[in-house]
């Protein structure tokens, strides 16, 4: 009620305008200079799109034939692409042409019912064709999905096979890695054992080398390798004596002692030869010194005797001192000659 009163009051307050005045006032809304309701570029584009769509608008399918026939091009404010029929008969003729029945005549009720039955069957077929096409499309989609599902299942089976192969290879690789580590450990142990055995055998293998050196005619006590050979021989004998549980312990101990005996024999021979040479040289020196002493004594005895007879006990003491000094000189000369040799 309140709204009706307000609407009536508004209508009464508005002045009555003619069509010309109304068009003039409406034109003020979108005039180029100082428009009353200016539009943005986006709004203008929207209006143009609506106008273009309205120009190609089709007549609604629910419009009765009589209304379509009553329409004229002048009564429409927008241009339509479809041509308007001139009468109802033209509309029916176009419908029969669509159904391919323009040459058939219906004169009896039976013909009408027969035609209507065919038309209904055709309409049902046309209606069902849409569902059949949809069904065929869905069946095609189903076949594609089945094919994709089959490919996915095949890919999954292939992946499972690859996973099994990977697990198999991984297990074998782990086993091989463990075996390699075990072999490396055993190899290290064998290398240590071989080195230990080689170290133990080195004492026994040295026997042949020592024996060949001792049997060499060029070997002498003054050679550079004689002292190291004796040291190695002592080490071998000490090692064999510290391991009496070895199988060939008595054999190698006997051989090493034989080598030691040979070495001692060489040392003894060298010592005896050296002493003999020194003795011969010292004998020559002693004889020479003695001859010198005798000659000196022969020359100086009368003087000494004279002095002794004259000096008495003091002269005899001086003579003893001189003889002692002469003896010390002989002994020192003999020791120097022995050190030189």
CSV table of C-alpha atoms in Angstrom, one decimal:
chain,number,residue,atom,x,y,z
A,1,UNK,CA,0.0,0.0,0.0
A,2,UNK,CA,2.8,2.3,0.9
A,3,UNK,CA,4.6,1.6,-2.3
A,4,UNK,CA,1.5,2.3,-4.4
A,5,UNK,CA,1.0,5.6,-2.6
A,6,UNK,CA,4.7,6.5,-3.2
A,7,UNK,CA,4.4,5.5,-6.9
A,8,UNK,CA,1.2,7.6,-7.4
A,9,UNK,CA,2.8,10.5,-5.7
A,10,UNK,CA,5.9,10.2,-7.9
A,11,UNK,CA,3.7,10.0,-11.0
A,12,UNK,CA,1.8,13.1,-9.9
A,13,UNK,CA,5.0,15.0,-9.2
A,14,UNK,CA,6.6,14.2,-12.6
A,15,UNK,CA,5.5,16.6,-15.4
A,16,UNK,CA,3.9,15.1,-18.5
A,17,UNK,CA,6.4,15.1,-21.4
A,18,UNK,CA,5.8,14.7,-25.1
A,19,UNK,CA,7.7,12.2,-27.2
A,20,UNK,CA,9.9,14.8,-28.6
A,21,UNK,CA,10.9,16.1,-25.2
A,22,UNK,CA,11.5,12.6,-24.0
A,23,UNK,CA,13.8,11.8,-26.9
A,24,UNK,CA,15.7,15.0,-26.3
A,25,UNK,CA,16.2,14.2,-22.7
A,26,UNK,CA,17.3,10.7,-23.4
A,27,UNK,CA,19.8,12.0,-26.0
A,28,UNK,CA,21.4,14.0,-23.3
A,29,UNK,CA,22.6,10.8,-21.5
A,30,UNK,CA,25.1,9.8,-24.2
A,31,UNK,CA,25.8,13.0,-26.0
A,32,UNK,CA,29.4,13.5,-27.0
A,33,UNK,CA,29.9,16.8,-25.2
A,34,UNK,CA,29.2,16.7,-21.5
A,35,UNK,CA,27.1,13.5,-21.3
A,36,UNK,CA,24.8,13.0,-18.3
A,37,UNK,CA,25.8,9.3,-17.9
A,38,UNK,CA,29.2,8.7,-19.5
A,39,UNK,CA,30.2,5.1,-20.3
A,40,UNK,CA,33.6,3.6,-20.0
A,41,UNK,CA,35.3,1.8,-22.8
A,42,UNK,CA,34.5,-1.6,-21.4
A,43,UNK,CA,30.8,-0.6,-21.0
A,44,UNK,CA,30.7,0.7,-24.6
A,45,UNK,CA,32.2,-2.5,-25.9
A,46,UNK,CA,29.5,-4.5,-24.0
A,47,UNK,CA,26.7,-2.5,-25.5
A,48,UNK,CA,28.1,-3.0,-29.0
A,49,UNK,CA,28.4,-6.8,-28.4
A,50,UNK,CA,24.7,-6.9,-27.2
A,51,UNK,CA,23.6,-4.9,-30.2
A,52,UNK,CA,25.5,-7.2,-32.6
A,53,UNK,CA,23.9,-10.3,-31.0
A,54,UNK,CA,20.4,-8.8,-31.1
A,55,UNK,CA,20.8,-8.2,-34.9
A,56,UNK,CA,21.1,-11.9,-35.6
A,57,UNK,CA,18.6,-13.1,-33.0
A,58,UNK,CA,16.4,-16.1,-34.1
A,59,UNK,CA,12.7,-16.4,-33.6
A,60,UNK,CA,11.8,-18.5,-30.6
A,61,UNK,CA,10.7,-22.1,-31.4
A,62,UNK,CA,7.7,-21.8,-29.1
A,63,UNK,CA,6.2,-18.9,-31.0
A,64,UNK,CA,2.9,-20.0,-32.6
A,65,UNK,CA,2.6,-20.1,-36.3
A,66,UNK,CA,-0.1,-17.5,-36.3
A,67,UNK,CA,2.1,-15.0,-34.5
A,68,UNK,CA,5.0,-15.7,-36.9
A,69,UNK,CA,2.7,-15.0,-39.8
A,70,UNK,CA,1.4,-11.9,-38.3
A,71,UNK,CA,5.0,-10.5,-37.9
A,72,UNK,CA,6.4,-8.2,-40.5
A,73,UNK,CA,9.8,-6.9,-41.1
A,74,UNK,CA,8.7,-3.4,-40.3
A,75,UNK,CA,7.2,-4.5,-37.0
A,76,UNK,CA,10.7,-5.9,-35.9
A,77,UNK,CA,13.3,-3.4,-34.6
A,78,UNK,CA,16.2,-5.7,-35.4
A,79,UNK,CA,17.1,-7.6,-38.6
A,80,UNK,CA,16.6,-11.4,-38.6
A,81,UNK,CA,18.5,-13.8,-40.8
A,82,UNK,CA,15.5,-16.1,-41.3
A,83,UNK,CA,12.8,-15.1,-43.7
A,84,UNK,CA,9.3,-14.8,-42.4
A,85,UNK,CA,6.6,-17.0,-43.9
A,86,UNK,CA,3.8,-15.3,-45.7
A,87,UNK,CA,1.0,-17.6,-44.4
A,88,UNK,CA,0.2,-20.7,-42.3
A,89,UNK,CA,0.0,-22.9,-45.4
A,90,UNK,CA,3.6,-22.0,-46.2
A,91,UNK,CA,4.7,-23.0,-42.8
A,92,UNK,CA,2.9,-26.4,-43.1
A,93,UNK,CA,4.3,-26.9,-46.6
A,94,UNK,CA,7.8,-26.4,-45.2
A,95,UNK,CA,7.1,-28.8,-42.4
A,96,UNK,CA,5.8,-31.5,-44.9
A,97,UNK,CA,8.9,-30.9,-47.1
A,98,UNK,CA,11.1,-31.5,-44.1
A,99,UNK,CA,9.2,-34.8,-43.5
A,100,UNK,CA,9.3,-35.6,-47.2
A,101,UNK,CA,5.4,-35.8,-47.3
A,102,UNK,CA,4.7,-32.9,-49.6
A,103,UNK,CA,3.3,-35.3,-52.3
A,104,UNK,CA,1.1,-37.3,-50.0
A,105,UNK,CA,-2.5,-36.5,-49.5
A,106,UNK,CA,-4.5,-37.4,-46.4
A,107,UNK,CA,-8.2,-38.0,-47.3
A,108,UNK,CA,-9.3,-40.5,-44.7
A,109,UNK,CA,-8.9,-41.0,-41.0
A,110,UNK,CA,-7.0,-44.2,-41.6
A,111,UNK,CA,-4.5,-42.4,-43.7
A,112,UNK,CA,-4.2,-39.7,-41.0
A,113,UNK,CA,-3.6,-42.3,-38.3
A,114,UNK,CA,-1.2,-44.2,-40.5
A,115,UNK,CA,0.7,-40.9,-41.3
A,116,UNK,CA,0.6,-39.9,-37.6
A,117,UNK,CA,2.0,-43.4,-36.6
A,118,UNK,CA,4.8,-43.0,-39.1
A,119,UNK,CA,5.5,-39.5,-37.9
A,120,UNK,CA,5.5,-40.6,-34.3
A,121,UNK,CA,7.9,-43.5,-35.1
A,122,UNK,CA,10.1,-41.1,-37.0
A,123,UNK,CA,10.0,-38.6,-34.1
A,124,UNK,CA,10.8,-41.4,-31.7
A,125,UNK,CA,13.7,-42.5,-33.9
A,126,UNK,CA,14.9,-38.9,-34.2
A,127,UNK,CA,14.6,-38.6,-30.4
A,128,UNK,CA,16.4,-41.9,-29.8
A,129,UNK,CA,19.1,-41.1,-32.4
A,130,UNK,CA,20.5,-38.5,-30.0
A,131,UNK,CA,20.7,-41.1,-27.2
A,132,UNK,CA,22.2,-43.6,-29.6
A,133,UNK,CA,24.8,-41.1,-30.7
A,134,UNK,CA,25.5,-40.4,-27.0
A,135,UNK,CA,25.6,-44.1,-26.3
A,136,UNK,CA,28.0,-44.7,-29.2
A,137,UNK,CA,30.2,-41.9,-28.0
A,138,UNK,CA,30.2,-43.2,-24.5
A,139,UNK,CA,30.9,-46.7,-25.8
A,140,UNK,CA,33.9,-45.2,-27.7
A,141,UNK,CA,35.0,-43.5,-24.5
A,142,UNK,CA,34.6,-46.8,-22.7
A,143,UNK,CA,36.7,-48.6,-25.2
A,144,UNK,CA,39.4,-45.9,-25.0
A,145,UNK,CA,39.3,-46.1,-21.2
A,146,UNK,CA,39.5,-49.9,-21.4
A,147,UNK,CA,42.5,-49.6,-23.8
A,148,UNK,CA,44.2,-47.1,-21.5
A,149,UNK,CA,43.4,-49.3,-18.5
A,150,UNK,CA,44.9,-52.3,-20.3
A,151,UNK,CA,48.0,-50.3,-21.1
A,152,UNK,CA,48.2,-49.1,-17.5
A,153,UNK,CA,47.9,-52.7,-16.2
A,154,UNK,CA,50.6,-53.8,-18.7
A,155,UNK,CA,52.8,-51.0,-17.5
A,156,UNK,CA,52.2,-52.0,-13.9
A,157,UNK,CA,53.1,-55.6,-14.6
A,158,UNK,CA,56.2,-54.4,-16.4
A,159,UNK,CA,57.1,-52.2,-13.4
A,160,UNK,CA,56.5,-55.1,-11.0
A,161,UNK,CA,58.8,-57.2,-13.2
A,162,UNK,CA,61.4,-54.5,-13.2
A,163,UNK,CA,61.1,-54.2,-9.4
A,164,UNK,CA,61.6,-57.9,-9.0
A,165,UNK,CA,64.6,-57.8,-11.2
A,166,UNK,CA,65.9,-54.8,-9.3
A,167,UNK,CA,65.5,-56.6,-6.0
A,168,UNK,CA,67.2,-59.7,-7.5
A,169,UNK,CA,70.1,-57.7,-8.8
A,170,UNK,CA,70.3,-55.6,-5.6
A,171,UNK,CA,70.4,-58.8,-3.5
A,172,UNK,CA,73.0,-60.4,-5.8
A,173,UNK,CA,75.0,-57.2,-5.7
A,174,UNK,CA,74.9,-57.1,-1.9
A,175,UNK,CA,75.9,-60.7,-1.7
A,176,UNK,CA,78.8,-60.1,-4.2
A,177,UNK,CA,79.9,-57.1,-2.2
A,178,UNK,CA,80.0,-59.1,1.0
A,179,UNK,CA,81.8,-61.9,-0.8
A,180,UNK,CA,84.3,-59.3,-2.2
A,181,UNK,CA,84.8,-57.8,1.3
A,182,UNK,CA,85.4,-61.3,2.7
A,183,UNK,CA,87.8,-62.2,-0.1
A,184,UNK,CA,89.7,-58.9,0.5
A,185,UNK,CA,89.8,-59.7,4.2
A,186,UNK,CA,91.1,-63.2,3.5
A,187,UNK,CA,93.6,-61.8,1.0
A,188,UNK,CA,94.9,-59.4,3.6
A,189,UNK,CA,95.2,-62.2,6.1
A,190,UNK,CA,97.0,-64.3,3.5
A,191,UNK,CA,99.4,-61.5,2.7
A,192,UNK,CA,100.2,-61.0,6.3
A,193,UNK,CA,100.7,-64.8,6.7
A,194,UNK,CA,102.9,-64.9,3.6
A,195,UNK,CA,105.0,-62.0,4.9
A,196,UNK,CA,105.3,-63.8,8.3
A,197,UNK,CA,106.3,-67.0,6.5
A,198,UNK,CA,108.7,-65.1,4.3
A,199,UNK,CA,110.2,-63.5,7.3
A,200,UNK,CA,110.6,-66.9,9.0
A,201,UNK,CA,112.0,-68.4,5.8
A,202,UNK,CA,114.5,-65.6,5.3
A,203,UNK,CA,116.6,-67.0,8.1
A,204,UNK,CA,116.7,-70.4,6.4
A,205,UNK,CA,117.1,-69.0,2.9
A,206,UNK,CA,120.1,-67.1,4.2
A,207,UNK,CA,122.0,-70.3,4.7
A,208,UNK,CA,122.8,-70.8,1.0
A,209,UNK,CA,124.0,-67.2,0.6
A,210,UNK,CA,126.2,-67.5,3.7
A,211,UNK,CA,127.6,-70.8,2.6
A,212,UNK,CA,128.4,-69.6,-0.9
A,213,UNK,CA,130.2,-66.5,0.5
A,214,UNK,CA,132.2,-68.7,2.9
A,215,UNK,CA,133.2,-71.0,0.1
A,216,UNK,CA,134.2,-68.2,-2.2
A,217,UNK,CA,138.0,-68.0,-2.8
A,218,UNK,CA,137.9,-64.2,-2.9
A,219,UNK,CA,136.4,-63.9,0.6
A,220,UNK,CA,138.7,-62.4,3.3
A,221,UNK,CA,138.3,-61.2,6.8
A,222,UNK,CA,139.0,-57.6,5.7
A,223,UNK,CA,136.1,-57.7,3.1
A,224,UNK,CA,133.3,-55.2,3.6
A,225,UNK,CA,130.6,-57.9,3.7
A,226,UNK,CA,132.3,-60.2,6.1
A,227,UNK,CA,131.2,-58.5,9.4
A,228,UNK,CA,127.5,-58.2,8.2
A,229,UNK,CA,127.6,-61.8,7.1
A,230,UNK,CA,128.7,-62.8,10.6
A,231,UNK,CA,125.9,-60.7,12.1
A,232,UNK,CA,123.4,-62.4,9.9
A,233,UNK,CA,124.8,-65.8,10.8
A,234,UNK,CA,124.5,-65.0,14.5
A,235,UNK,CA,120.8,-63.9,14.0
A,236,UNK,CA,120.0,-67.1,12.1
A,237,UNK,CA,121.6,-69.3,14.8
A,238,UNK,CA,119.8,-67.4,17.5
A,239,UNK,CA,116.4,-67.7,15.6
A,240,UNK,CA,116.9,-71.4,15.0
A,241,UNK,CA,117.8,-72.0,18.7
A,242,UNK,CA,114.6,-70.1,19.8
A,243,UNK,CA,112.4,-72.4,17.7
A,244,UNK,CA,113.3,-75.9,18.5
A,245,UNK,CA,109.9,-77.2,17.5
A,246,UNK,CA,110.6,-76.6,13.8
A,247,UNK,CA,110.8,-79.8,11.7
A,248,UNK,CA,114.3,-79.2,10.3
A,249,UNK,CA,115.6,-77.6,13.5
A,250,UNK,CA,118.7,-80.0,14.0
A,251,UNK,CA,119.6,-80.0,10.3
A,252,UNK,CA,119.8,-76.2,9.9
A,253,UNK,CA,121.4,-75.7,13.3
A,254,UNK,CA,124.2,-78.1,12.3
A,255,UNK,CA,124.6,-76.3,9.0
A,256,UNK,CA,124.7,-72.9,10.6
A,257,UNK,CA,127.3,-74.1,13.1
A,258,UNK,CA,129.4,-75.5,10.3
A,259,UNK,CA,129.2,-72.1,8.6
A,260,UNK,CA,130.2,-70.5,11.9
A,261,UNK,CA,133.1,-72.9,12.2
A,262,UNK,CA,134.2,-71.9,8.7
A,263,UNK,CA,134.0,-68.3,9.6
A,264,UNK,CA,136.0,-68.8,12.8
A,265,UNK,CA,138.6,-70.8,10.9
A,266,UNK,CA,139.0,-67.9,8.5
A,267,UNK,CA,139.3,-65.5,11.4
A,268,UNK,CA,141.8,-67.8,13.1
A,269,UNK,CA,143.8,-68.2,9.9
A,270,UNK,CA,143.8,-64.5,9.3
A,271,UNK,CA,144.8,-63.8,13.0
A,272,UNK,CA,147.7,-66.3,12.9
A,273,UNK,CA,148.9,-65.0,9.6
A,274,UNK,CA,148.8,-61.4,10.9
A,275,UNK,CA,150.6,-62.4,14.1
A,276,UNK,CA,153.2,-64.2,12.1
A,277,UNK,CA,153.8,-61.2,9.9
A,278,UNK,CA,154.0,-59.0,12.9
A,279,UNK,CA,156.3,-61.3,14.7
A,280,UNK,CA,158.6,-61.4,11.7
A,281,UNK,CA,158.6,-57.7,11.3
A,282,UNK,CA,159.1,-57.2,15.1
A,283,UNK,CA,161.9,-59.7,15.0
A,284,UNK,CA,163.7,-57.8,12.3
A,285,UNK,CA,163.1,-54.5,14.2
A,286,UNK,CA,164.4,-56.1,17.5
A,287,UNK,CA,167.4,-57.5,15.8
A,288,UNK,CA,168.1,-54.1,14.3
A,289,UNK,CA,167.6,-52.3,17.6
A,290,UNK,CA,169.7,-54.9,19.4
A,291,UNK,CA,172.5,-54.4,16.9
A,292,UNK,CA,172.2,-50.7,17.3
A,293,UNK,CA,172.3,-51.1,21.1
A,294,UNK,CA,175.3,-53.4,20.9
A,295,UNK,CA,177.2,-51.0,18.7
A,296,UNK,CA,176.2,-48.1,21.0
A,297,UNK,CA,177.2,-50.0,24.1
A,298,UNK,CA,180.6,-51.1,22.6
A,299,UNK,CA,181.4,-47.5,21.9
A,300,UNK,CA,180.2,-46.1,25.2
A,301,UNK,CA,181.2,-49.0,27.6
A,302,UNK,CA,184.8,-47.9,28.2
A,303,UNK,CA,183.6,-44.4,29.0
A,304,UNK,CA,180.9,-45.7,31.2
A,305,UNK,CA,183.2,-48.1,32.9
A,306,UNK,CA,185.6,-45.3,33.4
A,307,UNK,CA,182.9,-43.2,34.8
A,308,UNK,CA,181.6,-46.0,36.9
A,309,UNK,CA,185.0,-46.7,38.3
A,310,UNK,CA,185.5,-43.1,38.9
A,311,UNK,CA,182.0,-42.2,40.2
A,312,UNK,CA,181.4,-45.3,42.2
A,313,UNK,CA,177.7,-46.0,43.2
A,314,UNK,CA,176.4,-42.8,41.7
A,315,UNK,CA,177.8,-43.8,38.3
A,316,UNK,CA,176.2,-47.2,38.5
A,317,UNK,CA,172.8,-45.6,39.2
A,318,UNK,CA,173.1,-43.3,36.2
A,319,UNK,CA,173.9,-46.3,34.0
A,320,UNK,CA,170.8,-48.1,35.1
A,321,UNK,CA,168.6,-45.1,34.2
A,322,UNK,CA,170.1,-44.9,30.8
A,323,UNK,CA,169.6,-48.6,30.1
A,324,UNK,CA,166.0,-48.4,31.3
A,325,UNK,CA,165.3,-45.5,29.0
A,326,UNK,CA,166.9,-47.4,26.1
A,327,UNK,CA,164.6,-50.4,26.9
A,328,UNK,CA,161.5,-48.2,27.0
A,329,UNK,CA,162.5,-46.8,23.6
A,330,UNK,CA,162.8,-50.3,22.2
A,331,UNK,CA,159.4,-51.3,23.6
A,332,UNK,CA,157.7,-48.2,22.3
A,333,UNK,CA,159.1,-48.6,18.8
A,334,UNK,CA,157.9,-52.2,18.8
A,335,UNK,CA,154.4,-51.3,19.8
A,336,UNK,CA,154.2,-48.6,17.2
A,337,UNK,CA,155.2,-51.0,14.4
A,338,UNK,CA,152.6,-53.5,15.6
A,339,UNK,CA,149.8,-50.8,15.5
A,340,UNK,CA,150.8,-49.8,12.1
A,341,UNK,CA,150.3,-53.3,10.8
